[in-house]
Short mmCIF file of C-alpha atoms in Angstrom, two decimals:
data_model
loop_
_atom_site.label_atom_id
_atom_site.label_comp_id
_atom_site.label_asym_id
_atom_site.label_seq_id
_atom_site.Cartn_x
_atom_site.Cartn_y
_atom_site.Cartn_z
CA MET C 1 26.94 -26.79 129.18
CA LEU C 2 25.19 -26.69 131.88
CA SER C 3 25.16 -29.90 134.31
CA LEU C 4 23.21 -30.56 137.82
CA ARG C 5 22.83 -33.33 140.00
CA TRP C 6 20.27 -33.49 143.10
CA GLU C 7 22.09 -35.65 145.31
CA VAL C 8 19.93 -36.91 148.52
CA LYS C 9 21.87 -37.22 151.91
CA ASN C 10 20.72 -39.35 154.58
CA GLY C 11 18.44 -37.38 157.39
CA GLY C 12 16.36 -35.21 154.73
CA SER C 13 19.19 -32.64 153.19
CA ALA C 14 20.79 -33.02 149.70
CA ASP C 15 23.17 -31.07 147.91
CA LEU C 16 22.69 -29.49 144.43
CA HIS C 17 25.73 -29.49 142.31
CA TRP C 18 25.36 -26.83 139.43
CA VAL C 19 28.21 -26.73 136.82
CA VAL C 20 28.28 -24.75 134.10
CA GLY C 21 31.15 -25.32 132.22
CA SER C 22 34.37 -25.29 134.33
CA ASP C 23 32.72 -23.57 137.05
CA GLY C 24 30.51 -24.93 139.39
CA LEU C 25 29.46 -25.14 143.11
CA THR C 26 27.31 -27.24 145.84
CA VAL C 27 24.60 -25.71 147.43
CA HIS C 28 23.30 -27.76 150.75
CA THR C 29 19.42 -27.80 151.28
CA THR C 30 17.46 -29.45 154.09
CA TYR C 31 14.05 -31.24 154.37
CA LEU C 32 12.83 -27.61 155.86
CA GLY C 33 11.58 -27.18 152.04
CA ASP C 34 10.87 -28.49 149.04
CA GLY C 35 13.74 -27.22 146.76
CA LEU C 36 13.93 -29.77 144.28
CA GLY C 37 10.04 -28.82 143.50
CA SER C 38 11.03 -25.48 143.76
CA LEU C 39 13.77 -25.65 141.05
CA LEU C 40 11.25 -27.64 138.98
CA GLN C 41 8.51 -24.65 139.46
CA ALA C 42 11.03 -22.38 138.31
CA ALA C 43 12.18 -24.24 134.88
CA LEU C 44 8.07 -24.93 134.67
CA ASP C 45 7.49 -20.91 134.73
CA LEU C 46 10.62 -20.29 132.51
CA GLN C 47 9.07 -23.19 129.86
CA LEU C 48 5.52 -21.26 130.19
CA GLY C 49 7.28 -18.03 129.13
CA SER C 50 7.51 -15.92 132.34
CA SER C 51 10.62 -13.31 131.86
CA ALA C 52 11.80 -14.10 135.56
CA THR C 53 11.54 -16.38 138.51
CA VAL C 54 12.67 -17.61 141.78
CA ALA C 55 13.76 -21.00 143.24
CA LEU C 56 15.29 -21.40 147.19
CA LEU C 57 16.99 -24.20 148.87
CA GLN C 58 16.56 -23.90 152.53
CA ALA C 59 19.02 -25.20 154.78
CA GLU C 60 17.93 -24.15 158.76
CA PRO C 61 18.03 -21.12 158.82
CA ALA C 62 20.23 -20.44 155.96
CA GLY C 63 19.51 -20.90 152.38
CA THR C 64 20.30 -20.03 148.76
CA TRP C 65 17.92 -18.25 146.41
CA PHE C 66 18.38 -19.10 142.66
CA ILE C 67 16.92 -15.60 141.03
CA PHE C 68 16.31 -16.17 137.42
CA SER C 69 15.58 -13.10 135.19
CA GLY C 70 15.62 -11.62 131.87
CA ALA C 71 14.71 -14.75 130.46
CA THR C 72 14.47 -14.48 126.75
CA ASP C 73 16.75 -17.47 124.74
CA GLU C 74 19.22 -17.02 127.77
CA VAL C 75 18.05 -16.28 131.33
CA TYR C 76 20.62 -14.56 133.74
CA VAL C 77 21.03 -16.55 136.51
CA GLN C 78 21.87 -14.87 139.94
CA ILE C 79 22.49 -17.95 143.13
CA VAL C 80 22.65 -16.01 146.67
CA GLN C 81 23.53 -17.55 149.99
CA PHE C 82 21.59 -15.90 152.87
CA ASP C 83 22.54 -16.62 156.46
CA ASP C 84 19.23 -16.52 157.39
CA VAL C 85 15.86 -16.62 155.23
CA GLN C 86 13.42 -17.70 157.92
CA SER C 87 13.36 -14.60 160.19
CA GLU C 88 11.18 -11.54 158.80
CA ASP C 89 14.14 -9.14 159.65
CA ARG C 90 17.25 -10.42 158.64
CA ARG C 91 15.78 -12.39 155.65
CA TRP C 92 17.45 -10.39 152.69
CA SER C 93 20.34 -9.41 155.03
CA GLY C 94 24.17 -10.56 154.20
CA GLY C 95 23.88 -12.33 150.80
CA VAL C 96 26.52 -13.65 149.01
CA SER C 97 26.62 -14.17 145.54
CA ARG C 98 27.85 -17.70 144.95
CA TRP C 99 27.52 -17.52 140.85
CA ARG C 100 25.99 -15.52 138.31
CA GLY C 101 26.13 -15.54 134.74
CA ARG C 102 23.55 -16.35 131.92
CA VAL C 103 22.42 -19.82 130.47
CA GLU C 104 20.30 -21.02 127.58
CA VAL C 105 16.51 -21.20 128.68
CA ALA C 106 16.21 -24.55 126.85
CA VAL C 107 19.72 -25.99 128.43
CA LEU C 108 18.81 -24.94 132.03
CA ILE C 109 14.80 -26.93 131.38
CA SER C 110 16.56 -30.16 130.28
CA ALA C 111 19.20 -30.01 133.02
CA VAL C 112 16.03 -29.57 135.82
CA GLN C 113 14.14 -32.48 134.22
CA ARG C 114 17.34 -34.59 133.88
CA MET C 115 18.20 -33.92 137.28
CA ALA C 116 15.05 -34.80 138.83
CA ALA C 117 14.35 -37.46 136.57
CA GLU C 118 18.01 -39.15 137.88
CA ALA C 119 17.30 -37.90 141.57
CA LEU C 120 14.26 -40.09 141.63
CA ALA C 121 16.05 -42.94 139.45
CA ARG C 122 18.82 -42.99 142.33
CA ALA C 123 16.06 -43.26 145.16
CA GLY C 124 14.52 -46.23 143.67
CA SER C 125 10.93 -45.10 144.27
CA LEU C 126 8.53 -42.61 145.44
CA ASP C 127 8.29 -44.08 148.94
CA ARG C 128 11.87 -44.30 149.20
CA TYR C 129 12.61 -40.57 148.05
CA GLN C 130 10.11 -39.51 150.64
CA ARG C 131 11.43 -41.20 153.64
CA ASN C 132 14.89 -40.00 152.36
CA TRP C 133 13.52 -36.67 152.17
CA GLY C 134 12.16 -36.19 155.61
CA GLY C 135 8.48 -36.96 154.26
CA ILE C 136 8.05 -34.47 151.73
CA PRO C 137 6.92 -36.17 148.73
CA PHE C 138 8.95 -36.11 145.09
CA PRO C 139 7.34 -33.37 143.15
CA SER C 140 6.01 -35.93 140.31
CA GLU C 141 3.60 -33.43 139.17
CA LYS C 142 5.55 -30.48 138.68
CA LEU C 143 7.82 -32.94 136.69
CA ALA C 144 5.31 -34.72 134.54
CA ALA C 145 4.15 -30.76 133.93
CA LEU C 146 7.45 -29.85 132.76
CA ARG C 147 7.67 -33.26 130.31
CA GLN C 148 4.32 -31.76 129.16
CA ALA C 149 4.84 -27.83 128.33
#
């Protein structure tokens, strides 16, 4: 069972709560990038049949990569945090594995879709989400594509 929650904080940051069974972690991200949009795009990639994709949650200069690979009915997920994802010479150094394991693709897609819809509902409106997220708009088009695919 996969449970995801996107919790927007004041000042343009958010925590992603990732829970699989009794194992979980929290990934912090900021308005430096569209982490929610990145996760929605990865879910959409998998739904459209890609066997591998990535999502990035940036946190100035740190960041956490979600690496999805070997997708069939299940996908292998590696969540790796890096101290610096912005500089070209240090981007891939010092990675720390935060979580790894297999999840069902359909369960992942459903969890990402539900997480995004709940994040928008908690914000109350598209405008309020955008204000809370440092000016980055809610990824409505990606959520709509995920629902239609």
